[in-house]
XYZ file of N, CA and C in Angstrom:
552
model
N 191.686 136.583 97.681
C 190.255 136.556 97.442
C 189.712 135.222 97.931
N 188.675 135.289 98.761
C 187.989 134.086 99.220
C 186.706 133.926 98.418
N 186.344 132.679 98.125
C 185.079 132.369 97.472
C 184.372 131.366 98.379
N 183.218 131.759 98.913
C 182.538 130.980 99.943
C 181.178 130.512 99.436
N 180.974 129.176 99.416
C 179.667 128.633 99.058
C 178.626 129.139 100.048
N 177.429 129.395 99.544
C 176.315 129.815 100.389
C 175.396 128.629 100.669
N 174.271 128.856 101.314
C 173.330 127.781 101.648
C 172.900 127.024 100.397
N 172.829 127.703 99.279
C 172.664 127.063 97.969
C 174.054 127.151 97.337
N 174.806 126.034 97.260
C 176.223 126.102 96.899
C 176.531 126.725 95.531
N 175.590 126.761 94.618
C 175.839 127.391 93.314
C 176.026 128.901 93.455
N 175.489 129.467 94.524
C 175.646 130.898 94.811
C 176.881 131.047 95.697
N 177.716 132.033 95.368
C 178.992 132.206 96.082
C 179.119 133.625 96.617
N 179.653 133.743 97.824
C 180.048 135.031 98.363
C 181.525 135.199 98.037
N 181.856 136.286 97.355
C 183.231 136.561 96.950
C 183.750 137.681 97.848
N 184.849 137.402 98.553
C 185.408 138.355 99.511
C 186.810 138.748 99.029
N 186.911 139.864 98.303
C 188.232 140.316 97.857
C 189.065 140.800 99.040
N 190.358 140.594 98.947
C 191.280 141.064 99.980
C 191.598 142.531 99.709
N 191.634 143.327 100.758
C 192.010 144.740 100.636
C 193.380 144.953 101.264
N 194.218 145.683 100.550
C 195.559 146.022 101.008
C 195.562 147.515 101.283
N 195.691 147.893 102.549
C 195.570 149.297 102.918
C 196.845 149.907 103.447
N 196.903 151.215 103.338
C 197.955 152.010 103.945
C 197.378 153.399 104.228
N 198.227 154.352 104.541
C 197.760 155.689 104.910
C 196.968 156.369 103.791
N 197.171 155.954 102.563
C 196.464 156.565 101.422
C 195.055 156.026 101.243
N 194.789 154.835 101.747
C 193.509 154.165 101.530
C 193.738 152.678 101.346
N 193.139 152.078 100.316
C 193.302 150.652 100.090
C 193.245 150.335 98.603
N 193.722 149.122 98.265
C 193.679 148.568 96.913
C 193.081 147.177 97.023
N 192.286 146.782 96.009
C 191.677 145.459 96.018
C 191.518 144.940 94.599
N 191.840 143.672 94.394
C 191.490 143.004 93.138
C 190.042 142.569 93.283
N 189.158 143.096 92.448
C 187.737 142.783 92.576
C 187.297 141.643 91.666
N 188.165 141.235 90.732
C 187.808 140.145 89.833
C 189.059 139.400 89.439
N 189.065 138.090 89.649
C 190.157 137.223 89.220
C 189.543 135.960 88.640
N 189.575 135.832 87.320
C 188.976 134.692 86.631
C 189.564 133.376 87.114
N 190.871 133.327 87.359
C 191.505 132.073 87.764
C 191.027 131.614 89.144
N 190.933 132.538 90.084
C 190.476 132.172 91.436
C 189.007 131.760 91.411
N 188.193 132.507 90.683
C 186.781 132.140 90.573
C 186.624 130.775 89.905
N 187.369 130.520 88.824
C 187.277 129.232 88.130
C 187.678 128.079 89.055
N 188.693 128.297 89.872
C 189.118 127.260 90.820
C 188.042 126.958 91.852
N 187.071 127.869 91.982
C 185.966 127.704 92.928
C 184.636 127.471 92.222
N 184.683 127.035 90.967
C 183.474 126.635 90.252
C 182.766 127.719 89.457
N 183.328 128.923 89.394
C 182.717 130.012 88.628
C 183.550 130.193 87.358
N 183.085 129.602 86.266
C 183.854 129.613 85.027
C 183.205 130.468 83.943
N 182.308 131.338 84.329
C 181.600 132.165 83.367
C 182.529 133.130 82.633
N 182.170 133.413 81.400
C 182.851 134.451 80.611
C 181.959 135.691 80.680
N 182.387 136.692 81.433
C 181.575 137.894 81.622
C 181.659 138.775 80.387
N 180.481 139.233 79.906
C 180.401 139.933 78.614
C 179.803 141.327 78.708
N 179.294 141.696 79.863
C 178.611 142.979 79.989
C 178.759 143.458 81.429
N 178.953 144.764 81.611
C 178.956 145.363 82.942
C 177.774 146.315 83.041
N 177.057 146.258 84.164
C 175.909 147.123 84.411
C 176.118 147.876 85.720
N 175.427 149.004 85.839
C 175.508 149.800 87.063
C 174.149 150.437 87.308
N 173.739 150.464 88.569
C 172.480 151.131 88.927
C 172.726 152.074 90.091
N 171.915 153.120 90.150
C 171.960 154.078 91.245
C 170.561 154.179 91.816
N 170.449 154.113 93.124
C 169.167 154.240 93.814
C 169.308 155.317 94.880
N 168.511 156.360 94.769
C 168.620 157.499 95.678
C 168.033 157.201 97.061
N 166.954 156.424 97.108
C 166.232 156.251 98.360
C 166.513 154.911 99.032
N 166.529 154.925 100.348
C 166.534 153.691 101.124
C 165.220 152.971 100.840
N 165.261 151.644 100.754
C 164.043 150.873 100.509
C 163.714 150.699 99.043
N 164.634 151.063 98.148
C 164.430 150.792 96.726
C 164.645 149.305 96.506
N 163.652 148.651 95.909
C 163.746 147.225 95.608
C 163.823 147.075 94.094
N 164.827 146.353 93.647
C 164.984 146.026 92.222
C 164.999 144.506 92.130
N 163.987 143.951 91.478
C 163.949 142.499 91.336
C 162.620 141.937 91.793
N 162.564 140.692 91.664
C 163.549 139.644 91.425
C 163.589 139.340 89.915
N 164.674 139.656 89.256
C 164.754 139.604 87.798
C 165.558 138.407 87.295
N 165.268 138.037 86.054
C 166.033 137.005 85.343
C 165.837 137.218 83.855
N 166.666 136.552 83.060
C 166.541 136.531 81.598
C 166.293 135.089 81.186
N 165.335 134.879 80.299
C 165.047 133.533 79.785
C 166.115 133.125 78.757
N 166.263 131.807 78.573
C 167.151 131.282 77.523
C 166.666 131.787 76.175
N 167.505 132.064 75.212
C 168.954 131.866 75.192
C 169.744 133.061 75.726
N 169.088 133.964 76.420
C 169.743 135.165 76.942
C 169.937 135.110 78.458
N 169.799 133.924 79.052
C 169.930 133.763 80.497
C 171.280 134.296 80.968
N 171.278 134.836 82.178
C 172.464 135.520 82.678
C 172.900 135.043 84.060
N 174.211 135.005 84.242
C 174.827 134.896 85.557
C 175.314 136.301 85.911
N 175.408 136.604 87.202
C 175.808 137.948 87.626
C 176.810 137.872 88.773
N 177.711 138.833 88.795
C 178.636 139.031 89.910
C 178.403 140.459 90.389
N 177.775 140.594 91.569
C 177.252 141.877 92.058
C 178.162 142.441 93.142
N 178.393 143.772 93.076
C 179.117 144.454 94.145
C 178.560 145.860 94.310
N 178.802 146.433 95.472
C 178.296 147.767 95.796
C 179.459 148.756 95.782
N 179.285 149.839 95.026
C 180.309 150.884 94.935
C 180.103 151.980 95.968
N 178.842 152.238 96.331
C 178.499 153.230 97.352
C 177.217 152.774 98.030
N 177.151 152.911 99.358
C 175.946 152.517 100.080
C 175.953 151.054 100.457
N 174.734 150.463 100.538
C 174.591 149.077 100.991
C 173.282 148.499 100.478
N 173.274 147.173 100.285
C 172.068 146.465 99.849
C 171.934 145.141 100.594
N 170.701 144.653 100.643
C 170.448 143.250 100.928
C 170.281 142.624 99.558
N 171.188 141.748 99.171
C 171.178 141.121 97.854
C 170.579 139.731 97.979
N 169.692 139.363 97.035
C 168.938 138.116 97.142
C 168.996 137.352 95.820
N 169.228 136.046 95.913
C 169.186 135.142 94.760
C 168.183 134.028 95.062
N 167.232 133.807 94.137
C 166.198 132.781 94.308
C 166.401 131.702 93.252
N 166.458 130.446 93.688
C 166.662 129.324 92.776
C 165.387 129.085 91.955
N 165.505 129.257 90.633
C 164.382 129.036 89.715
C 164.571 127.783 88.864
N 165.565 126.974 89.213
C 165.831 125.736 88.456
C 164.840 124.671 88.930
N 163.867 124.383 88.103
C 162.730 123.532 88.483
C 163.161 122.177 89.019
N 164.229 121.582 88.486
C 164.673 120.253 88.936
C 165.663 120.300 90.092
N 165.928 121.469 90.610
C 166.893 121.615 91.693
C 166.261 121.251 93.038
N 167.025 120.609 93.924
C 166.488 120.327 95.266
C 166.269 121.609 96.080
N 166.828 122.722 95.637
C 166.649 123.993 96.351
C 165.723 124.946 95.578
N 164.930 124.396 94.659
C 163.993 125.218 93.882
C 163.105 126.043 94.824
N 163.013 127.338 94.542
C 162.169 128.222 95.338
C 162.828 128.739 96.607
N 164.003 128.215 96.954
C 164.719 128.720 98.128
C 165.599 129.888 97.719
N 166.051 130.638 98.697
C 166.856 131.820 98.384
C 168.079 131.930 99.289
N 168.988 132.769 98.843
C 170.171 133.156 99.599
C 170.143 134.676 99.674
N 170.474 135.230 100.824
C 170.538 136.687 100.983
C 171.856 137.050 101.656
N 172.439 138.165 101.210
C 173.698 138.637 101.787
C 173.718 140.155 101.792
N 174.269 140.716 102.829
C 174.485 142.163 102.867
C 175.762 142.465 102.087
N 175.646 143.329 101.116
C 176.790 143.814 100.364
C 176.867 145.314 100.580
N 178.059 145.816 100.845
C 178.194 147.269 100.997
C 179.560 147.721 100.513
N 179.686 149.022 100.314
C 180.937 149.583 99.811
C 182.069 149.385 100.811
N 181.744 149.380 102.086
C 182.774 149.250 103.113
C 183.374 147.852 103.157
N 182.527 146.803 103.092
C 183.088 145.451 103.200
C 183.590 144.913 101.863
N 183.114 145.443 100.741
C 183.598 145.028 99.432
C 183.181 143.641 98.991
N 182.328 142.976 99.748
C 181.892 141.630 99.380
C 181.066 141.675 98.095
N 181.082 140.543 97.383
C 180.330 140.403 96.145
C 179.506 139.121 96.215
N 178.439 139.070 95.416
C 177.641 137.849 95.347
C 177.614 137.370 93.908
N 177.965 136.090 93.723
C 177.865 135.462 92.410
C 176.527 134.746 92.344
N 175.738 135.085 91.317
C 174.412 134.494 91.109
C 174.435 133.801 89.746
N 174.358 132.465 89.711
C 174.460 131.753 88.436
C 173.178 131.819 87.611
N 173.299 131.390 86.367
C 172.116 131.229 85.504
C 171.140 130.300 86.210
N 169.855 130.612 86.086
C 168.827 129.791 86.716
C 168.297 130.369 88.010
N 168.742 131.573 88.348
C 168.317 132.228 89.577
C 167.680 133.567 89.264
N 166.663 133.931 90.057
C 166.154 135.285 90.050
C 167.035 136.107 90.978
N 167.232 137.369 90.631
C 168.112 138.220 91.433
C 167.413 139.536 91.744
N 167.620 140.025 92.966
C 167.093 141.325 93.339
C 167.797 141.851 94.568
N 167.543 143.116 94.862
C 168.131 143.703 96.065
C 167.267 144.831 96.582
N 167.509 145.172 97.847
C 166.867 146.304 98.505
C 167.971 147.197 99.060
N 167.870 148.489 98.788
C 168.880 149.415 99.290
C 168.688 149.643 100.787
N 169.806 149.673 101.505
C 169.815 149.868 102.950
C 170.291 151.262 103.337
N 170.878 151.962 102.381
C 171.389 153.316 102.604
C 170.992 154.188 101.419
N 170.904 155.503 101.633
C 170.608 156.391 100.502
C 171.794 156.441 99.540
N 171.501 156.838 98.306
C 172.531 157.036 97.281
C 173.407 155.796 97.106
N 172.753 154.663 96.895
C 173.451 153.393 96.725
C 173.715 153.130 95.244
N 174.968 152.750 94.958
C 175.367 152.435 93.593
C 175.839 150.991 93.537
N 175.245 150.221 92.622
C 175.533 148.801 92.477
C 176.116 148.571 91.085
N 177.163 147.764 91.012
C 177.764 147.375 89.736
C 177.735 145.859 89.646
N 177.491 145.352 88.442
C 177.558 143.911 88.297
C 178.010 143.504 86.916
N 178.797 142.442 86.921
C 179.264 141.812 85.697
C 178.209 140.787 85.290
N 178.017 140.634 83.985
C 177.018 139.712 83.463
C 177.688 138.715 82.523
N 177.354 137.443 82.692
C 177.805 136.371 81.805
C 176.574 135.735 81.177
N 176.765 135.028 80.093
C 175.661 134.384 79.395
C 175.256 135.241 78.220
N 174.022 135.747 78.246
C 173.520 136.574 77.161
C 173.479 138.040 77.538
N 173.558 138.883 76.521
C 173.366 140.310 76.765
C 171.892 140.552 77.044
N 171.591 141.690 77.639
C 170.200 142.000 77.981
C 169.327 142.001 76.728
N 168.183 141.329 76.825
C 167.220 141.289 75.741
C 165.837 141.505 76.350
N 165.147 142.610 75.984
C 163.847 142.898 76.619
C 162.808 141.798 76.427
N 162.866 141.052 75.319
C 161.901 139.974 75.099
C 162.162 138.765 76.006
N 163.367 138.670 76.550
C 163.720 137.552 77.424
C 163.622 137.928 78.901
N 163.258 139.169 79.170
C 163.200 139.682 80.535
C 162.066 139.030 81.316
N 162.346 138.685 82.557
C 161.327 138.108 83.416
C 161.529 138.524 84.860
N 160.509 138.278 85.680
C 160.593 138.641 87.095
C 159.678 137.748 87.918
N 160.018 137.646 89.197
C 159.191 136.991 90.208
C 158.831 138.070 91.220
N 157.620 138.033 91.725
C 157.174 139.014 92.706
C 158.133 139.054 93.887
N 158.671 140.226 94.158
C 159.720 140.400 95.168
C 159.303 139.910 96.551
N 158.031 140.096 96.899
C 157.568 139.716 98.243
C 156.602 138.537 98.221
N 156.757 137.666 97.234
C 155.958 136.444 97.166
C 156.094 135.711 98.508
N 154.987 135.509 99.233
C 155.104 134.864 100.551
C 155.668 133.450 100.486
N 155.539 132.772 99.341
C 156.082 131.421 99.219
C 157.612 131.411 99.261
N 158.245 132.543 98.979
C 159.707 132.608 98.990
C 160.268 132.825 100.384
N 159.512 133.446 101.260
C 159.934 133.638 102.643
C 161.143 134.558 102.810
N 161.295 135.524 101.937
C 162.427 136.454 102.040
C 162.121 137.495 103.115
N 163.057 137.690 104.018
C 162.910 138.670 105.095
C 163.469 140.016 104.610
N 162.680 140.724 103.821
C 163.101 142.009 103.286
C 163.156 143.050 104.408
N 164.083 143.995 104.328
C 164.193 145.024 105.365
C 163.256 146.205 105.144
N 162.215 146.005 104.356
C 161.273 147.071 104.022
C 159.883 146.454 103.860
N 158.863 147.179 104.260
C 157.495 146.689 104.102
C 157.019 146.973 102.682
N 155.922 146.338 102.307
C 155.349 146.573 100.983
C 154.978 148.047 100.809
N 154.467 148.681 101.857
C 154.067 150.090 101.777
C 155.266 151.020 101.623
N 156.403 150.638 102.179
C 157.599 151.488 102.139
C 158.479 151.241 100.921
N 158.347 150.090 100.283
C 159.230 149.717 99.179
C 159.054 150.651 97.982
N 160.176 151.062 97.427
C 160.199 151.854 96.197
C 160.378 150.859 95.053
N 159.339 150.695 94.216
C 159.320 149.662 93.183
C 159.039 150.241 91.807
N 159.527 149.562 90.781
C 159.143 149.910 89.412
C 157.734 149.371 89.161
N 157.085 149.895 88.141
C 155.749 149.406 87.779
C 155.806 147.923 87.449
N 156.856 147.487 86.760
C 157.015 146.078 86.381
C 157.135 145.190 87.617
N 157.919 145.631 88.599
C 158.140 144.796 89.779
C 156.902 144.697 90.664
N 156.038 145.704 90.623
C 154.803 145.667 91.421
C 153.853 144.578 90.967
N 153.899 144.215 89.683
C 152.930 143.261 89.128
C 153.576 141.955 88.655
N 154.807 141.700 89.051
C 155.471 140.454 88.656
C 154.679 139.263 89.197
N 154.717 138.134 88.483
C 153.972 136.957 88.951
C 154.646 136.288 90.144
N 153.859 135.546 90.878
C 154.399 134.728 91.968
C 155.117 133.515 91.365
N 155.985 132.923 92.146
C 156.746 131.759 91.692
C 155.822 130.643 91.213
N 154.745 130.392 91.945
C 153.813 129.313 91.588
C 153.148 129.537 90.234
N 153.139 130.769 89.751
C 152.490 131.089 88.475
C 153.454 131.098 87.293
N 154.734 130.848 87.547
C 155.714 130.827 86.452
C 155.765 129.445 85.804
N 155.940 129.409 84.475
C 156.172 128.118 83.833
C 157.600 127.647 84.139
N 157.930 126.408 83.826
C 159.336 125.988 83.993
C 160.242 126.867 83.140
N 161.306 127.375 83.746
C 162.200 128.314 83.049
C 163.592 127.742 82.830
N 164.110 127.049 83.845
C 165.503 126.579 83.774
C 165.582 125.107 84.124
C-alpha cells in the first residue's frame, strides 16, 4: 500500500496493492499501521456507503462541526467519482484551496480527508457506489454543514455544469466559503 501526500499534504492518496491471478484479484484496503506510518492515525468508528444512479450526481461539499468533526477515507466500490477535499482550517496556509482525485472501482485508489476539510464528489459513471470510513465523531444532524459545491472562490473544475448537476436541496443552497464563520 502506498500513501501519497497531495498538493495539500494533510490529504493523502492511498493506493492499495492488488494481487491478481486467473480468478481475479485480492487487495488489503485498510492497514492502520501503514497509514499511521504516513501520518494518518485516526481511529475509524463508522462506515458509510452511498449509491448514485446518475452521472453528474454531486454530493457535497460536506463537513461536521466540532465536537462531531470527521475525517474520512473514501473509496469507490462501483463506478467512478471526482473526489474533492477543501481546506476549511482558517489558520492554514492552504485555507480555501482544494485537492481533487479520480477514484474508481478499477484503480482502487482511496482519498484520506482529515478533520477540517469539506468533502464532496461528482459521479463520472452511472450506478456509482462509494464507501467511506469515518473517524472523529459519529454523524450528528445538528453538526452538519456544507459549502456551496460550485463556489467560484474555490475554483474547482467540476466535470458537470450547474444545469446538469444532480443535487440535494441542501446542497443547492449551501453557503459560499466567504459566508462561513471560522469552523476549524
